[in-house]
PDB file of C-alpha atoms in Angstrom:
ATOM      1  CA  UNK A   1     -90.121 104.740-101.599  1.00 46.00           C
ATOM      2  CA  UNK A   2     -91.706 104.081-104.973  1.00 55.00           C
ATOM      3  CA  UNK A   3     -94.237 106.725-105.956  1.00 58.00           C
ATOM      4  CA  UNK A   4     -97.684 105.587-107.108  1.00 58.00           C
ATOM      5  CA  UNK A   5     -98.091 105.435-110.877  1.00 55.00           C
ATOM      6  CA  UNK A   6    -101.394 106.090-112.589  1.00 59.00           C
ATOM      7  CA  UNK A   7    -102.494 103.455-115.144  1.00 54.00           C
ATOM      8  CA  UNK A   8    -102.544 106.062-117.910  1.00 54.00           C
ATOM      9  CA  UNK A   9     -98.861 106.826-117.275  1.00 54.00           C
ATOM     10  CA  UNK A  10     -97.972 103.145-117.297  1.00 52.00           C
ATOM     11  CA  UNK A  11     -99.783 102.477-120.576  1.00 54.00           C
ATOM     12  CA  UNK A  12     -98.117 105.464-122.231  1.00 51.00           C
ATOM     13  CA  UNK A  13     -94.755 103.761-121.637  1.00 55.00           C
ATOM     14  CA  UNK A  14     -95.847 100.547-123.397  1.00 61.00           C
ATOM     15  CA  UNK A  15     -94.617 100.226-126.978  1.00 67.00           C
ATOM     16  CA  UNK A  16     -97.747  99.820-129.120  1.00 79.00           C
ATOM     17  CA  UNK A  17     -95.808  98.979-132.295  1.00 89.00           C
ATOM     18  CA  UNK A  18     -96.381  95.276-131.694  1.00 92.00           C
ATOM     19  CA  UNK A  19    -100.156  95.930-131.722  1.00 95.00           C
ATOM     20  CA  UNK A  20     -99.852  97.276-135.261  1.00 95.00           C
ATOM     21  CA  UNK A  21     -98.046  94.071-136.292  1.00 96.00           C
ATOM     22  CA  UNK A  22    -100.664  91.874-134.606  1.00 96.00           C
ATOM     23  CA  UNK A  23    -103.471  93.888-136.190  1.00 97.00           C
ATOM     24  CA  UNK A  24    -101.883  93.584-139.635  1.00 97.00           C
ATOM     25  CA  UNK A  25    -101.517  89.804-139.236  1.00 97.00           C
ATOM     26  CA  UNK A  26    -105.126  89.406-138.048  1.00 97.00           C
ATOM     27  CA  UNK A  27    -106.536  91.456-140.936  1.00 98.00           C
ATOM     28  CA  UNK A  28    -104.464  89.382-143.368  1.00 97.00           C
ATOM     29  CA  UNK A  29    -105.925  86.165-141.875  1.00 97.00           C
ATOM     30  CA  UNK A  30    -109.486  87.509-142.065  1.00 98.00           C
ATOM     31  CA  UNK A  31    -109.049  88.390-145.726  1.00 97.00           C
ATOM     32  CA  UNK A  32    -107.522  84.960-146.402  1.00 97.00           C
ATOM     33  CA  UNK A  33    -110.633  83.346-144.882  1.00 97.00           C
ATOM     34  CA  UNK A  34    -112.972  85.469-147.002  1.00 97.00           C
ATOM     35  CA  UNK A  35    -110.983  84.642-150.149  1.00 96.00           C
ATOM     36  CA  UNK A  36    -110.548  80.914-149.486  1.00 96.00           C
ATOM     37  CA  UNK A  37    -114.004  79.765-148.390  1.00 96.00           C
ATOM     38  CA  UNK A  38    -117.483  79.953-149.880  1.00 96.00           C
ATOM     39  CA  UNK A  39    -119.566  80.216-146.686  1.00 97.00           C
ATOM     40  CA  UNK A  40    -117.495  81.561-143.774  1.00 97.00           C
ATOM     41  CA  UNK A  41    -118.988  83.014-140.586  1.00 98.00           C
ATOM     42  CA  UNK A  42    -117.686  84.927-137.577  1.00 98.00           C
ATOM     43  CA  UNK A  43    -118.502  83.659-134.084  1.00 97.00           C
ATOM     44  CA  UNK A  44    -119.701  86.591-131.979  1.00 97.00           C
ATOM     45  CA  UNK A  45    -120.712  86.006-128.367  1.00 94.00           C
ATOM     46  CA  UNK A  46    -120.323  89.567-127.054  1.00 94.00           C
ATOM     47  CA  UNK A  47    -117.164  88.562-125.179  1.00 94.00           C
ATOM     48  CA  UNK A  48    -114.028  90.693-125.299  1.00 95.00           C
ATOM     49  CA  UNK A  49    -112.112  88.485-127.742  1.00 96.00           C
ATOM     50  CA  UNK A  50    -115.004  88.278-130.192  1.00 96.00           C
ATOM     51  CA  UNK A  51    -115.453  92.070-129.885  1.00 97.00           C
ATOM     52  CA  UNK A  52    -111.794  92.522-130.862  1.00 98.00           C
ATOM     53  CA  UNK A  53    -112.147  90.142-133.833  1.00 98.00           C
ATOM     54  CA  UNK A  54    -115.290  91.994-134.886  1.00 97.00           C
ATOM     55  CA  UNK A  55    -113.422  95.324-134.855  1.00 96.00           C
ATOM     56  CA  UNK A  56    -110.621  93.744-136.898  1.00 98.00           C
ATOM     57  CA  UNK A  57    -113.230  92.485-139.383  1.00 97.00           C
ATOM     58  CA  UNK A  58    -114.636  96.009-139.657  1.00 96.00           C
ATOM     59  CA  UNK A  59    -111.165  97.308-140.452  1.00 96.00           C
ATOM     60  CA  UNK A  60    -110.596  94.504-142.960  1.00 96.00           C
ATOM     61  CA  UNK A  61    -113.837  94.874-144.921  1.00 96.00           C
ATOM     62  CA  UNK A  62    -115.560  98.181-144.120  1.00 94.00           C
ATOM     63  CA  UNK A  63    -115.023 101.891-144.553  1.00 89.00           C
ATOM     64  CA  UNK A  64    -114.455 104.093-141.519  1.00 86.00           C
ATOM     65  CA  UNK A  65    -117.447 106.382-141.086  1.00 85.00           C
ATOM     66  CA  UNK A  66    -117.812 108.560-137.986  1.00 82.00           C
ATOM     67  CA  UNK A  67    -121.477 109.233-138.808  1.00 83.00           C
ATOM     68  CA  UNK A  68    -122.401 105.533-138.620  1.00 82.00           C
ATOM     69  CA  UNK A  69    -123.544 104.183-135.205  1.00 79.00           C
ATOM     70  CA  UNK A  70    -120.778 101.561-135.224  1.00 78.00           C
ATOM     71  CA  UNK A  71    -118.118 103.887-136.679  1.00 82.00           C
ATOM     72  CA  UNK A  72    -117.863 101.856-139.899  1.00 87.00           C
ATOM     73  CA  UNK A  73    -120.136 101.636-142.943  1.00 87.00           C
ATOM     74  CA  UNK A  74    -120.573  98.729-145.312  1.00 90.00           C
ATOM     75  CA  UNK A  75    -121.335  95.033-144.887  1.00 93.00           C
ATOM     76  CA  UNK A  76    -119.169  92.178-143.713  1.00 96.00           C
ATOM     77  CA  UNK A  77    -118.786  89.364-146.286  1.00 96.00           C
ATOM     78  CA  UNK A  78    -120.078  86.819-143.768  1.00 97.00           C
ATOM     79  CA  UNK A  79    -122.755  86.567-141.061  1.00 97.00           C
ATOM     80  CA  UNK A  80    -122.194  86.564-137.299  1.00 98.00           C
ATOM     81  CA  UNK A  81    -122.963  83.372-135.369  1.00 98.00           C
ATOM     82  CA  UNK A  82    -123.644  82.768-131.686  1.00 97.00           C
ATOM     83  CA  UNK A  83    -124.425  79.528-129.884  1.00 95.00           C
ATOM     84  CA  UNK A  84    -126.833  80.435-127.081  1.00 94.00           C
ATOM     85  CA  UNK A  85    -126.842  77.900-124.240  1.00 92.00           C
ATOM     86  CA  UNK A  86    -129.844  79.543-122.565  1.00 91.00           C
ATOM     87  CA  UNK A  87    -127.611  80.137-119.553  1.00 91.00           C
ATOM     88  CA  UNK A  88    -125.727  83.146-120.911  1.00 93.00           C
ATOM     89  CA  UNK A  89    -125.496  86.289-118.809  1.00 94.00           C
ATOM     90  CA  UNK A  90    -128.466  88.543-119.722  1.00 94.00           C
ATOM     91  CA  UNK A  91    -126.161  91.586-119.870  1.00 95.00           C
ATOM     92  CA  UNK A  92    -124.047  89.929-122.554  1.00 95.00           C
ATOM     93  CA  UNK A  93    -127.029  88.901-124.686  1.00 96.00           C
ATOM     94  CA  UNK A  94    -128.405  92.457-124.503  1.00 96.00           C
ATOM     95  CA  UNK A  95    -124.998  93.840-125.501  1.00 96.00           C
ATOM     96  CA  UNK A  96    -124.721  91.323-128.379  1.00 96.00           C
ATOM     97  CA  UNK A  97    -128.087  92.291-129.819  1.00 96.00           C
ATOM     98  CA  UNK A  98    -127.416  96.028-129.512  1.00 95.00           C
ATOM     99  CA  UNK A  99    -123.988  95.733-131.142  1.00 95.00           C
ATOM    100  CA  UNK A 100    -125.374  93.719-134.063  1.00 95.00           C
ATOM    101  CA  UNK A 101    -128.256  96.192-134.487  1.00 94.00           C
ATOM    102  CA  UNK A 102    -125.844  99.155-134.549  1.00 92.00           C
ATOM    103  CA  UNK A 103    -123.725  97.448-137.195  1.00 93.00           C
ATOM    104  CA  UNK A 104    -126.671  96.299-139.295  1.00 92.00           C
ATOM    105  CA  UNK A 105    -125.208  92.812-139.676  1.00 95.00           C
ATOM    106  CA  UNK A 106    -126.934  89.439-139.928  1.00 96.00           C
ATOM    107  CA  UNK A 107    -126.840  87.322-136.749  1.00 97.00           C
ATOM    108  CA  UNK A 108    -127.416  83.558-136.791  1.00 97.00           C
ATOM    109  CA  UNK A 109    -128.222  82.160-133.341  1.00 97.00           C
ATOM    110  CA  UNK A 110    -128.065  78.458-132.620  1.00 96.00           C
ATOM    111  CA  UNK A 111    -130.161  77.705-129.540  1.00 95.00           C
ATOM    112  CA  UNK A 112    -129.124  74.811-127.342  1.00 94.00           C
ATOM    113  CA  UNK A 113    -132.722  74.484-126.197  1.00 93.00           C
ATOM    114  CA  UNK A 114    -133.698  73.682-129.804  1.00 95.00           C
ATOM    115  CA  UNK A 115    -131.221  70.792-129.715  1.00 94.00           C
ATOM    116  CA  UNK A 116    -132.770  69.661-126.438  1.00 93.00           C
ATOM    117  CA  UNK A 117    -136.227  69.742-128.061  1.00 93.00           C
ATOM    118  CA  UNK A 118    -134.908  67.620-130.947  1.00 94.00           C
ATOM    119  CA  UNK A 119    -133.460  65.140-128.476  1.00 92.00           C
ATOM    120  CA  UNK A 120    -129.871  65.553-129.657  1.00 93.00           C
ATOM    121  CA  UNK A 121    -128.945  66.933-126.224  1.00 91.00           C
ATOM    122  CA  UNK A 122    -130.137  65.398-122.987  1.00 91.00           C
ATOM    123  CA  UNK A 123    -129.265  66.853-119.604  1.00 88.00           C
ATOM    124  CA  UNK A 124    -128.824  64.675-116.546  1.00 86.00           C
ATOM    125  CA  UNK A 125    -130.481  67.358-114.407  1.00 83.00           C
ATOM    126  CA  UNK A 126    -131.927  70.867-115.083  1.00 78.00           C
ATOM    127  CA  UNK A 127    -129.024  72.788-113.498  1.00 76.00           C
ATOM    128  CA  UNK A 128    -126.290  70.823-115.263  1.00 82.00           C
ATOM    129  CA  UNK A 129    -123.743  73.026-117.021  1.00 82.00           C
ATOM    130  CA  UNK A 130    -124.652  73.375-120.681  1.00 84.00           C
ATOM    131  CA  UNK A 131    -121.250  74.657-121.731  1.00 85.00           C
ATOM    132  CA  UNK A 132    -119.888  71.342-122.984  1.00 84.00           C
ATOM    133  CA  UNK A 133    -123.178  70.469-124.663  1.00 89.00           C
ATOM    134  CA  UNK A 134    -123.029  73.475-126.977  1.00 91.00           C
ATOM    135  CA  UNK A 135    -120.702  71.482-129.257  1.00 92.00           C
ATOM    136  CA  UNK A 136    -123.775  69.599-130.528  1.00 93.00           C
ATOM    137  CA  UNK A 137    -125.669  72.821-131.283  1.00 95.00           C
ATOM    138  CA  UNK A 138    -122.585  74.332-132.935  1.00 95.00           C
ATOM    139  CA  UNK A 139    -122.182  71.351-135.279  1.00 94.00           C
ATOM    140  CA  UNK A 140    -125.910  71.365-136.054  1.00 95.00           C
ATOM    141  CA  UNK A 141    -125.740  75.084-136.889  1.00 96.00           C
ATOM    142  CA  UNK A 142    -122.735  74.508-139.147  1.00 95.00           C
ATOM    143  CA  UNK A 143    -124.571  71.724-140.968  1.00 95.00           C
ATOM    144  CA  UNK A 144    -127.821  73.683-141.289  1.00 96.00           C
ATOM    145  CA  UNK A 145    -126.144  76.745-142.822  1.00 96.00           C
ATOM    146  CA  UNK A 146    -123.407  74.834-144.686  1.00 96.00           C
ATOM    147  CA  UNK A 147    -120.636  76.931-143.152  1.00 97.00           C
ATOM    148  CA  UNK A 148    -117.187  75.866-144.324  1.00 95.00           C
ATOM    149  CA  UNK A 149    -115.167  78.142-142.025  1.00 97.00           C
ATOM    150  CA  UNK A 150    -115.828  79.644-138.606  1.00 97.00           C
ATOM    151  CA  UNK A 151    -113.763  82.613-137.413  1.00 97.00           C
ATOM    152  CA  UNK A 152    -113.274  82.893-133.661  1.00 94.00           C
ATOM    153  CA  UNK A 153    -111.353  84.725-130.966  1.00 93.00           C
ATOM    154  CA  UNK A 154    -109.506  81.803-129.345  1.00 90.00           C
ATOM    155  CA  UNK A 155    -105.899  82.560-128.346  1.00 92.00           C
ATOM    156  CA  UNK A 156    -102.940  80.288-127.670  1.00 89.00           C
ATOM    157  CA  UNK A 157    -102.211  81.798-124.257  1.00 86.00           C
ATOM    158  CA  UNK A 158    -105.645  80.856-122.899  1.00 82.00           C
ATOM    159  CA  UNK A 159    -105.112  77.139-122.392  1.00 75.00           C
ATOM    160  CA  UNK A 160    -102.719  74.272-123.196  1.00 74.00           C
ATOM    161  CA  UNK A 161    -104.927  72.644-125.850  1.00 74.00           C
ATOM    162  CA  UNK A 162    -105.432  75.962-127.644  1.00 72.00           C
ATOM    163  CA  UNK A 163    -101.666  76.476-127.643  1.00 78.00           C
ATOM    164  CA  UNK A 164    -101.378  73.338-129.805  1.00 83.00           C
ATOM    165  CA  UNK A 165    -103.792  74.502-132.450  1.00 87.00           C
ATOM    166  CA  UNK A 166    -102.975  76.040-135.831  1.00 90.00           C
ATOM    167  CA  UNK A 167    -104.398  79.377-137.017  1.00 92.00           C
ATOM    168  CA  UNK A 168    -106.331  77.483-139.727  1.00 94.00           C
ATOM    169  CA  UNK A 169    -107.582  74.432-137.831  1.00 92.00           C
ATOM    170  CA  UNK A 170    -109.053  71.611-139.918  1.00 92.00           C
ATOM    171  CA  UNK A 171    -112.193  69.759-138.778  1.00 92.00           C
ATOM    172  CA  UNK A 172    -113.302  66.462-140.307  1.00 91.00           C
ATOM    173  CA  UNK A 173    -116.840  65.618-141.449  1.00 87.00           C
ATOM    174  CA  UNK A 174    -117.777  64.851-137.830  1.00 87.00           C
ATOM    175  CA  UNK A 175    -116.517  68.270-136.673  1.00 85.00           C
ATOM    176  CA  UNK A 176    -113.614  66.641-134.860  1.00 89.00           C
ATOM    177  CA  UNK A 177    -110.083  67.989-134.380  1.00 87.00           C
ATOM    178  CA  UNK A 178    -107.073  65.685-134.634  1.00 85.00           C
ATOM    179  CA  UNK A 179    -104.060  67.294-132.863  1.00 82.00           C
ATOM    180  CA  UNK A 180    -101.526  64.929-134.497  1.00 83.00           C
ATOM    181  CA  UNK A 181    -102.824  65.522-138.024  1.00 83.00           C
ATOM    182  CA  UNK A 182    -102.636  69.313-138.219  1.00 88.00           C
ATOM    183  CA  UNK A 183    -101.432  70.948-141.400  1.00 89.00           C
ATOM    184  CA  UNK A 184     -98.144  72.900-141.393  1.00 89.00           C
ATOM    185  CA  UNK A 185     -98.305  76.697-141.651  1.00 88.00           C
ATOM    186  CA  UNK A 186     -94.889  77.715-142.950  1.00 87.00           C
ATOM    187  CA  UNK A 187     -94.273  81.242-144.246  1.00 88.00           C
ATOM    188  CA  UNK A 188     -97.937  82.133-143.507  1.00 86.00           C
ATOM    189  CA  UNK A 189     -99.094  79.800-146.288  1.00 90.00           C
ATOM    190  CA  UNK A 190    -102.330  78.041-145.361  1.00 92.00           C
ATOM    191  CA  UNK A 191    -103.644  74.756-146.787  1.00 91.00           C
ATOM    192  CA  UNK A 192    -107.403  75.390-146.924  1.00 92.00           C
ATOM    193  CA  UNK A 193    -108.479  72.394-149.008  1.00 93.00           C
ATOM    194  CA  UNK A 194    -111.472  70.527-147.622  1.00 92.00           C
ATOM    195  CA  UNK A 195    -113.700  67.634-148.632  1.00 92.00           C
ATOM    196  CA  UNK A 196    -117.504  67.871-148.600  1.00 91.00           C
ATOM    197  CA  UNK A 197    -118.795  68.058-145.038  1.00 91.00           C
ATOM    198  CA  UNK A 198    -115.497  69.263-143.558  1.00 92.00           C
ATOM    199  CA  UNK A 199    -114.781  72.772-142.330  1.00 94.00           C
ATOM    200  CA  UNK A 200    -112.134  74.986-140.749  1.00 94.00           C
ATOM    201  CA  UNK A 201    -111.928  76.944-137.518  1.00 94.00           C
ATOM    202  CA  UNK A 202    -109.856  80.094-138.044  1.00 95.00           C
ATOM    203  CA  UNK A 203    -108.210  82.151-135.290  1.00 95.00           C
ATOM    204  CA  UNK A 204    -107.018  85.644-136.350  1.00 96.00           C
ATOM    205  CA  UNK A 205    -105.839  86.585-132.833  1.00 96.00           C
ATOM    206  CA  UNK A 206    -104.240  83.235-132.034  1.00 94.00           C
ATOM    207  CA  UNK A 207    -100.875  84.919-131.404  1.00 93.00           C
ATOM    208  CA  UNK A 208    -102.309  87.611-129.115  1.00 95.00           C
ATOM    209  CA  UNK A 209    -102.129  87.558-125.315  1.00 93.00           C
ATOM    210  CA  UNK A 210    -104.728  88.745-122.826  1.00 93.00           C
ATOM    211  CA  UNK A 211    -102.614  91.878-122.344  1.00 93.00           C
ATOM    212  CA  UNK A 212    -102.530  92.506-126.109  1.00 95.00           C
ATOM    213  CA  UNK A 213    -106.325  92.222-126.227  1.00 96.00           C
ATOM    214  CA  UNK A 214    -106.797  94.777-123.458  1.00 96.00           C
ATOM    215  CA  UNK A 215    -104.206  97.150-124.903  1.00 96.00           C
ATOM    216  CA  UNK A 216    -106.065  96.988-128.214  1.00 97.00           C
ATOM    217  CA  UNK A 217    -109.439  97.511-126.539  1.00 97.00           C
ATOM    218  CA  UNK A 218    -108.054 100.579-124.749  1.00 95.00           C
ATOM    219  CA  UNK A 219    -106.417 101.957-127.901  1.00 95.00           C
ATOM    220  CA  UNK A 220    -109.403 101.368-130.182  1.00 94.00           C
ATOM    221  CA  UNK A 221    -112.035 102.257-127.568  1.00 94.00           C
ATOM    222  CA  UNK A 222    -113.923  99.030-128.335  1.00 96.00           C
ATOM    223  CA  UNK A 223    -117.296  98.763-126.549  1.00 95.00           C
ATOM    224  CA  UNK A 224    -117.706  95.823-124.155  1.00 97.00           C
ATOM    225  CA  UNK A 225    -120.371  94.545-121.739  1.00 96.00           C
ATOM    226  CA  UNK A 226    -120.056  96.451-118.463  1.00 96.00           C
ATOM    227  CA  UNK A 227    -119.488  93.236-116.510  1.00 95.00           C
ATOM    228  CA  UNK A 228    -115.877  93.289-117.764  1.00 96.00           C
ATOM    229  CA  UNK A 229    -115.296  96.216-115.411  1.00 97.00           C
ATOM    230  CA  UNK A 230    -115.579  96.603-111.643  1.00 97.00           C
ATOM    231  CA  UNK A 231    -119.098  96.303-110.260  1.00 96.00           C
ATOM    232  CA  UNK A 232    -120.769  94.918-107.171  1.00 96.00           C
ATOM    233  CA  UNK A 233    -122.164  91.392-107.479  1.00 96.00           C
ATOM    234  CA  UNK A 234    -123.401  88.705-105.129  1.00 95.00           C
ATOM    235  CA  UNK A 235    -120.982  85.772-105.154  1.00 95.00           C
ATOM    236  CA  UNK A 236    -120.283  82.501-103.374  1.00 95.00           C
ATOM    237  CA  UNK A 237    -116.741  81.438-102.505  1.00 94.00           C
ATOM    238  CA  UNK A 238    -116.353  77.866-103.751  1.00 90.00           C
ATOM    239  CA  UNK A 239    -113.160  75.870-104.323  1.00 86.00           C
ATOM    240  CA  UNK A 240    -111.021  78.977-104.705  1.00 86.00           C
ATOM    241  CA  UNK A 241    -113.412  80.655-107.168  1.00 90.00           C
ATOM    242  CA  UNK A 242    -116.052  83.362-106.859  1.00 93.00           C
ATOM    243  CA  UNK A 243    -119.228  81.769-108.198  1.00 93.00           C
ATOM    244  CA  UNK A 244    -121.818  84.401-109.273  1.00 94.00           C
ATOM    245  CA  UNK A 245    -125.198  84.017-107.599  1.00 93.00           C
ATOM    246  CA  UNK A 246    -127.766  83.277-110.334  1.00 92.00           C
ATOM    247  CA  UNK A 247    -130.842  81.120-110.801  1.00 90.00           C
ATOM    248  CA  UNK A 248    -128.654  78.352-112.224  1.00 89.00           C
ATOM    249  CA  UNK A 249    -125.820  78.725-109.679  1.00 90.00           C
ATOM    250  CA  UNK A 250    -127.588  78.844-106.295  1.00 91.00           C
ATOM    251  CA  UNK A 251    -125.669  78.463-103.026  1.00 92.00           C
ATOM    252  CA  UNK A 252    -125.049  74.948-101.781  1.00 89.00           C
ATOM    253  CA  UNK A 253    -125.748  73.841 -98.244  1.00 90.00           C
ATOM    254  CA  UNK A 254    -123.500  75.659 -95.790  1.00 89.00           C
ATOM    255  CA  UNK A 255    -122.342  78.296 -98.261  1.00 91.00           C
ATOM    256  CA  UNK A 256    -122.619  82.028 -97.604  1.00 94.00           C
ATOM    257  CA  UNK A 257    -123.612  84.642-100.178  1.00 95.00           C
ATOM    258  CA  UNK A 258    -121.625  87.869-100.049  1.00 95.00           C
ATOM    259  CA  UNK A 259    -121.375  91.051-102.083  1.00 96.00           C
ATOM    260  CA  UNK A 260    -117.981  91.784-103.620  1.00 96.00           C
ATOM    261  CA  UNK A 261    -116.482  94.249-106.089  1.00 96.00           C
ATOM    262  CA  UNK A 262    -115.611  92.086-109.076  1.00 96.00           C
ATOM    263  CA  UNK A 263    -115.082  92.038-112.808  1.00 95.00           C
ATOM    264  CA  UNK A 264    -115.100  89.240-115.374  1.00 94.00           C
ATOM    265  CA  UNK A 265    -111.930  88.364-117.285  1.00 92.00           C
ATOM    266  CA  UNK A 266    -113.952  86.188-119.670  1.00 89.00           C
ATOM    267  CA  UNK A 267    -117.685  85.602-120.109  1.00 90.00           C
ATOM    268  CA  UNK A 268    -119.522  82.443-121.057  1.00 84.00           C
ATOM    269  CA  UNK A 269    -122.120  80.096-119.634  1.00 88.00           C
ATOM    270  CA  UNK A 270    -123.226  81.265-116.168  1.00 89.00           C
ATOM    271  CA  UNK A 271    -122.778  77.763-114.762  1.00 87.00           C
ATOM    272  CA  UNK A 272    -119.008  77.735-115.298  1.00 86.00           C
ATOM    273  CA  UNK A 273    -117.805  81.356-115.548  1.00 90.00           C
ATOM    274  CA  UNK A 274    -116.587  83.190-112.449  1.00 91.00           C
ATOM    275  CA  UNK A 275    -115.488  86.777-111.821  1.00 93.00           C
ATOM    276  CA  UNK A 276    -112.380  87.932-109.974  1.00 93.00           C
ATOM    277  CA  UNK A 277    -112.135  90.573-107.275  1.00 94.00           C
ATOM    278  CA  UNK A 278    -110.961  93.780-108.898  1.00 94.00           C
ATOM    279  CA  UNK A 279    -111.344  97.578-108.642  1.00 95.00           C
ATOM    280  CA  UNK A 280    -110.491  98.087-112.349  1.00 95.00           C
ATOM    281  CA  UNK A 281    -113.218 100.358-113.717  1.00 95.00           C
ATOM    282  CA  UNK A 282    -111.990 100.941-117.278  1.00 95.00           C
ATOM    283  CA  UNK A 283    -109.773  99.402-119.939  1.00 95.00           C
ATOM    284  CA  UNK A 284    -106.677 101.330-118.845  1.00 93.00           C
ATOM    285  CA  UNK A 285    -106.998 100.057-115.297  1.00 95.00           C
ATOM    286  CA  UNK A 286    -107.563  96.509-116.564  1.00 95.00           C
ATOM    287  CA  UNK A 287    -104.328  96.785-118.580  1.00 94.00           C
ATOM    288  CA  UNK A 288    -102.404  97.818-115.472  1.00 93.00           C
ATOM    289  CA  UNK A 289    -103.938  94.921-113.542  1.00 92.00           C
ATOM    290  CA  UNK A 290    -103.260  92.413-116.333  1.00 91.00           C
ATOM    291  CA  UNK A 291     -99.560  93.310-116.235  1.00 90.00           C
ATOM    292  CA  UNK A 292     -99.347  91.745-112.773  1.00 88.00           C
ATOM    293  CA  UNK A 293    -101.452  88.576-113.101  1.00 84.00           C
ATOM    294  CA  UNK A 294     -99.788  85.150-113.061  1.00 79.00           C
ATOM    295  CA  UNK A 295    -102.792  82.914-113.833  1.00 78.00           C
ATOM    296  CA  UNK A 296    -104.479  82.739-117.252  1.00 69.00           C
ATOM    297  CA  UNK A 297    -108.042  83.990-117.511  1.00 72.00           C
ATOM    298  CA  UNK A 298    -109.444  80.498-117.981  1.00 58.00           C
ATOM    299  CA  UNK A 299    -107.391  79.120-115.102  1.00 58.00           C
ATOM    300  CA  UNK A 300    -108.642  81.885-112.831  1.00 58.00           C
ATOM    301  CA  UNK A 301    -112.299  81.923-113.843  1.00 60.00           C
ATOM    302  CA  UNK A 302    -113.508  78.721-115.522  1.00 56.00           C
ATOM    303  CA  UNK A 303    -114.936  75.862-113.462  1.00 59.00           C
ATOM    304  CA  UNK A 304    -115.220  73.550-116.489  1.00 53.00           C
ATOM    305  CA  UNK A 305    -111.442  73.561-117.077  1.00 50.00           C
ATOM    306  CA  UNK A 306    -110.698  72.341-113.556  1.00 48.00           C
ATOM    307  CA  UNK A 307    -112.082  68.834-114.021  1.00 49.00           C
ATOM    308  CA  UNK A 308    -108.738  67.688-115.492  1.00 50.00           C
ATOM    309  CA  UNK A 309    -105.731  69.110-117.355  1.00 54.00           C
ATOM    310  CA  UNK A 310    -107.013  67.500-120.558  1.00 54.00           C
ATOM    311  CA  UNK A 311    -110.632  68.687-120.283  1.00 59.00           C
ATOM    312  CA  UNK A 312    -110.327  71.365-122.976  1.00 57.00           C
ATOM    313  CA  UNK A 313    -108.437  69.117-125.394  1.00 58.00           C
ATOM    314  CA  UNK A 314    -111.071  66.396-124.999  1.00 61.00           C
ATOM    315  CA  UNK A 315    -113.865  68.861-125.768  1.00 58.00           C
ATOM    316  CA  UNK A 316    -111.999  70.279-128.769  1.00 56.00           C
ATOM    317  CA  UNK A 317    -111.470  66.806-130.250  1.00 55.00           C
ATOM    318  CA  UNK A 318    -115.241  66.368-130.095  1.00 57.00           C
ATOM    319  CA  UNK A 319    -115.929  69.647-131.916  1.00 53.00           C
ATOM    320  CA  UNK A 320    -115.885  72.332-129.207  1.00 56.00           C
ATOM    321  CA  UNK A 321    -114.629  75.698-130.408  1.00 54.00           C
TER     322      UNK A 321
END
């Protein structure tokens, strides 16, 4: 019989050398962004991928300082940006604000409800998912602050459309992405030329996998919202997903609310983000669990990507991150 193996023993056997290579590449990309653009910004939602990119940015531009609340002293050469749909998980917003306060960085928040007040976004009904609509608020925020590059934590292994995208992804003056007109990236040379009104989306961890992210979180002891780890939550089983019970995701007729031990593999708008059943209570246990999964985090947890196989690509062409 096979003896049980503790997660800590399993992780110790994983070769972390590839993490050093991925970290080096990501820091190089971050410094290329800072050197190539006049008004870059880093998208920070409080999610695990953006927390990893934020730590990489600290390593790229700050000095390590154990006495500082965040562990690093100095200032990033760009602000942090978050597009708040108004339907974000309260725990994540609280974590975001605390993390930014500890770091002493500037946070720019684009509120979707401000776009609704301006009339640039109109919902068909109050409980409609706002996730797709945040593209409008994102583009308005870019225009207001004249950002010419946005750094984000998207990865190629998340979804088919993201697998197509370059590390430096050009957007036209309408914020649109053209998959067939992407610029080549040979020998890590990036064409960053833009015309007025255009901008780039830049992805330092594009080549990382979900497992790489969790290995790095465990190694670097990166703080995350607690909802990424096992906790009890009221959920509704719907179409093969566990829908969290919230004010904007109430049970439908005939559905039963139950309490389950779950964790989130990704966090976003409450109307489209679902947890998975899991006992993993820390990063090491999540790593061990991630080694066995066969479905991507978006495929397992996102309701908005199940409308069609091309749903993400369609949104990205329109300006979605």
